[in-house]
Coordinates of N, CA and C in Angstrom, one line a residue:
X97 N 114.8 149.3 121.7 CA 114.3 148.6 120.7 C 112.8 148.3 121.2
X98 N 112.3 148.8 119.4 CA 110.9 148.8 119.4 C 110.2 147.5 120.0
X99 N 109.1 147.3 120.7 CA 108.1 145.9 121.1 C 107.4 145.5 120.2
X100 N 107.3 144.3 119.8 CA 106.3 143.9 118.9 C 104.7 143.6 119.7
X101 N 103.5 144.3 118.5 CA 102.3 144.3 119.2 C 102.2 142.6 119.4
X102 N 101.2 142.7 120.3 CA 100.7 141.1 120.9 C 99.6 140.8 119.7
X103 N 99.4 141.7 118.9 CA 98.6 141.1 117.4 C 99.2 140.6 117.1
X104 N 100.4 140.8 116.8 CA 101.4 140.2 115.9 C 102.1 139.1 116.3
X105 N 102.5 139.2 117.6 CA 102.7 137.8 118.1 C 101.9 136.7 117.9
X106 N 100.7 136.9 118.1 CA 99.7 136.3 118.2 C 99.1 135.2 116.7
X107 N 98.9 136.4 115.9 CA 98.6 135.9 114.8 C 100.1 135.2 114.0
X108 N 101.1 135.7 114.3 CA 102.2 134.8 113.7 C 102.4 133.7 114.2
X109 N 102.1 133.1 115.6 CA 101.9 132.3 115.7 C 101.1 130.8 115.3
X110 N 100.2 131.7 115.2 CA 98.8 130.6 114.2 C 99.4 130.4 112.8
X111 N 99.5 131.5 112.1 CA 100.3 131.2 111.0 C 101.7 130.5 110.9
X112 N 102.4 130.7 111.8 CA 103.9 130.0 111.9 C 103.7 128.9 112.3
X113 N 102.6 128.6 113.0 CA 102.7 126.7 113.9 C 102.5 126.1 112.5
X114 N 101.1 126.7 112.0 CA 100.7 126.1 110.7 C 101.7 125.6 109.5
X115 N 102.3 126.6 109.7 CA 103.3 126.9 108.7 C 104.5 125.3 109.1
X116 N 104.9 125.4 110.2 CA 105.9 124.4 110.6 C 104.9 122.9 110.3
X117 N 104.2 123.1 110.6 CA 103.7 121.8 110.5 C 103.3 121.0 109.1
X118 N 103.2 121.9 108.3 CA 103.2 122.4 107.3 C 104.2 121.5 106.2
X119 N 105.4 122.0 106.7 CA 106.4 121.9 105.8 C 107.6 120.9 106.5
X120 N 107.3 120.7 107.7 CA 108.3 119.6 108.3 C 107.3 118.2 108.3
X121 N 106.1 118.3 108.6 CA 105.0 117.4 108.8 C 105.2 116.6 110.1
X122 N 105.4 117.4 110.8 CA 105.5 117.0 112.7 C 105.1 118.0 113.0
X123 N 103.7 117.9 113.6 CA 102.6 118.3 114.5 C 103.3 119.0 115.8
X124 N 104.4 118.3 116.6 CA 104.8 118.7 117.9 C 105.2 119.9 117.5
X125 N 105.9 120.3 116.4 CA 107.0 121.2 116.1 C 105.9 122.6 116.0
X126 N 104.7 122.3 115.4 CA 104.0 123.1 115.0 C 103.4 123.7 116.4
X127 N 103.1 122.8 117.5 CA 102.8 123.2 118.7 C 103.7 124.0 119.4
X128 N 104.9 123.7 119.5 CA 106.0 124.3 120.0 C 105.3 126.2 119.8
X129 N 105.2 125.8 118.4 CA 105.5 127.5 117.7 C 104.4 127.9 118.2
X130 N 103.1 127.5 117.8 CA 101.6 127.9 118.5 C 101.9 128.2 120.0
X131 N 102.4 127.5 121.2 CA 102.3 127.7 122.0 C 103.4 128.3 122.8
X132 N 104.4 128.7 122.1 CA 105.2 129.8 122.6 C 105.0 130.9 122.4
X133 N 104.2 131.3 120.8 CA 103.6 132.6 120.8 C 102.5 132.8 121.7
X134 N 101.9 132.1 122.0 CA 100.3 132.1 122.5 C 101.0 132.7 124.0
X135 N 101.8 131.9 124.5 CA 102.5 132.2 126.1 C 103.2 134.0 126.0
X136 N 103.8 133.8 124.9 CA 104.4 135.7 124.5 C 103.4 136.4 124.6
X137 N 102.3 136.2 123.8 CA 101.2 136.6 123.8 C 100.6 137.4 125.1
X138 N 100.2 136.1 125.5 CA 99.4 136.0 126.7 C 100.3 137.0 128.3
X139 N 101.3 137.0 128.2 CA 102.2 137.6 129.1 C 102.3 139.1 128.5
X140 N 101.9 139.6 127.2 CA 101.5 140.5 127.2 C 100.4 141.5 127.1
X141 N 99.4 140.4 127.1 CA 98.2 141.1 127.4 C 98.1 141.2 128.7
X142 N 98.7 140.5 129.6 CA 98.3 140.5 131.1 C 99.1 142.2 131.1
X143 N 100.4 142.2 130.9 CA 101.2 143.8 131.5 C 100.1 144.8 130.6
X144 N 99.9 144.4 129.4 CA 98.5 145.8 128.7 C 97.3 146.0 129.4
X145 N 96.5 144.9 129.5 CA 95.2 144.8 129.6 C 94.8 144.2 130.6
X146 N 95.6 143.5 131.5 CA 95.0 143.1 133.1 C 94.8 141.5 133.0
X147 N 94.6 140.8 133.9 CA 94.2 139.6 133.7 C 93.3 138.6 133.0
X148 N 92.1 139.9 133.1 CA 90.8 139.2 133.5 C 90.8 139.2 131.4
X149 N 91.8 140.1 130.8 CA 91.7 140.1 129.1 C 92.6 139.5 128.6
X150 N 93.6 139.5 129.8 CA 94.5 138.0 129.3 C 93.9 136.8 129.0
X151 N 93.3 136.4 129.7 CA 92.3 135.4 130.0 C 91.4 134.9 128.8
X152 N 90.8 135.9 128.5 CA 89.4 136.0 127.5 C 90.4 135.9 126.1
X153 N 91.3 136.3 126.0 CA 92.5 136.6 125.0 C 92.9 135.7 124.5
X154 N 93.6 134.6 125.8 CA 93.9 133.3 125.3 C 93.0 132.5 124.9
X155 N 91.6 132.5 125.4 CA 90.3 131.5 125.3 C 90.3 131.8 123.8
X156 N 90.7 133.1 123.3 CA 90.1 133.0 121.8 C 91.2 133.2 120.9
X157 N 92.5 133.0 121.6 CA 93.6 132.6 120.8 C 93.3 130.9 120.2
X158 N 93.3 130.1 121.7 CA 92.5 128.9 121.5 C 91.5 128.4 120.4
X159 N 90.3 129.1 120.8 CA 89.2 128.7 120.1 C 89.4 129.0 118.3
X160 N 90.4 130.0 118.7 CA 90.7 130.5 116.7 C 91.4 129.1 116.2
X161 N 92.1 128.9 116.9 CA 93.1 127.6 116.3 C 92.2 126.7 116.2
X162 N 91.0 126.0 117.5 CA 90.2 124.8 117.1 C 89.5 125.2 115.9
X163 N 88.7 126.5 115.6 CA 88.0 126.6 114.9 C 88.7 126.8 113.6
X164 N 89.8 127.1 113.1 CA 90.2 127.1 112.1 C 90.6 125.4 111.0
X165 N 90.5 124.5 112.2 CA 90.0 122.9 111.6 C 89.0 123.0 110.8
X166 N 87.9 122.9 111.8 CA 86.8 122.5 110.3 C 86.5 123.8 109.9
X167 N 87.1 124.9 109.6 CA 86.6 125.7 108.4 C 87.4 125.5 107.4
X168 N 88.8 124.8 107.5 CA 89.8 124.0 106.8 C 89.2 123.4 105.7
X169 N 87.9 122.9 106.0 CA 87.7 122.1 104.9 C 86.4 122.3 104.5
X170 N 86.0 123.7 104.5 CA 85.4 124.7 103.9 C 86.3 125.8 102.8
X171 N 87.3 126.1 103.2 CA 87.7 127.4 102.4 C 89.1 126.7 102.2
X172 N 89.6 126.0 102.4 CA 91.3 125.6 102.4 C 91.9 125.8 103.8
X173 N 93.3 125.1 104.0 CA 93.8 125.5 104.8 C 94.7 127.2 105.2
X174 N 95.0 127.3 104.4 CA 95.5 128.5 104.5 C 94.6 129.6 104.4
X175 N 93.7 129.4 103.8 CA 92.1 131.0 104.1 C 91.9 130.8 105.4
X176 N 91.6 129.7 106.1 CA 91.5 129.3 107.5 C 92.3 129.6 108.5
X177 N 93.7 129.5 108.2 CA 94.6 129.4 109.2 C 94.8 131.4 109.3
X178 N 94.4 131.7 108.0 CA 94.6 133.6 107.9 C 93.3 134.0 108.7
X179 N 92.5 133.5 108.4 CA 91.3 133.9 109.1 C 91.3 133.7 110.2
X180 N 91.6 132.8 111.4 CA 91.6 132.7 112.6 C 93.2 133.8 113.0
X181 N 94.1 133.6 112.3 CA 95.3 134.4 112.6 C 94.3 136.1 112.8
X182 N 93.5 136.9 111.7 CA 93.0 137.9 111.5 C 92.6 138.2 112.7
X183 N 91.4 137.3 113.0 CA 90.2 137.5 114.5 C 91.1 137.8 115.1
X184 N 91.9 137.0 115.9 CA 92.7 137.1 117.0 C 93.3 138.2 117.0
X185 N 94.6 138.8 116.1 CA 94.5 140.3 116.0 C 94.0 141.1 116.3
X186 N 92.8 141.5 115.4 CA 91.7 142.4 115.3 C 91.3 142.0 117.0
X187 N 91.1 141.2 118.0 CA 90.5 140.8 118.9 C 91.6 141.6 119.7
X188 N 93.3 140.9 119.6 CA 93.9 141.7 120.1 C 94.4 143.4 120.5
X189 N 94.3 143.6 119.2 CA 94.5 145.0 119.1 C 93.3 145.8 119.8
X190 N 91.7 145.4 119.6 CA 90.8 146.2 120.1 C 91.2 146.3 122.0
X191 N 91.2 144.8 122.4 CA 91.1 144.9 123.6 C 92.3 145.1 124.5
X192 N 93.6 145.1 123.8 CA 95.3 145.2 124.7 C 96.2 146.3 123.8
X193 N 96.3 146.1 122.4 CA 97.4 147.1 122.1 C 96.8 148.1 121.3
X194 N 96.1 148.7 121.5 CA 95.7 149.9 121.3 C 95.9 150.7 122.3
X195 N 96.1 150.3 123.5 CA 95.8 151.0 125.2 C 97.4 151.5 125.3
X196 N 98.0 150.3 124.7 CA 99.6 150.2 124.7 C 100.0 151.5 123.7
X197 N 99.4 151.8 123.1 CA 100.2 152.8 121.7 C 100.1 154.1 122.2

């Protein structure tokens, strides 16, 4: 079975987490999606690029999530989420995923 790149997992966690909150109106459910995807991506990052890289990418994941909130006030919620997801996906690819390819 083909492995899903960590960049896709991380971006999906940010987008999916927000989508769940938006459609269910239940923030804890979105948090579960966000955390599960983040943990899965972190495990892949650790396997592909080592502990330091995984730590840095995990910080980037959380920072992108946090930064999307004030950004949403300027550009809208979905554009902010897609921007944050894209930034994390690009960082993941550059640091970990392209090594595994």
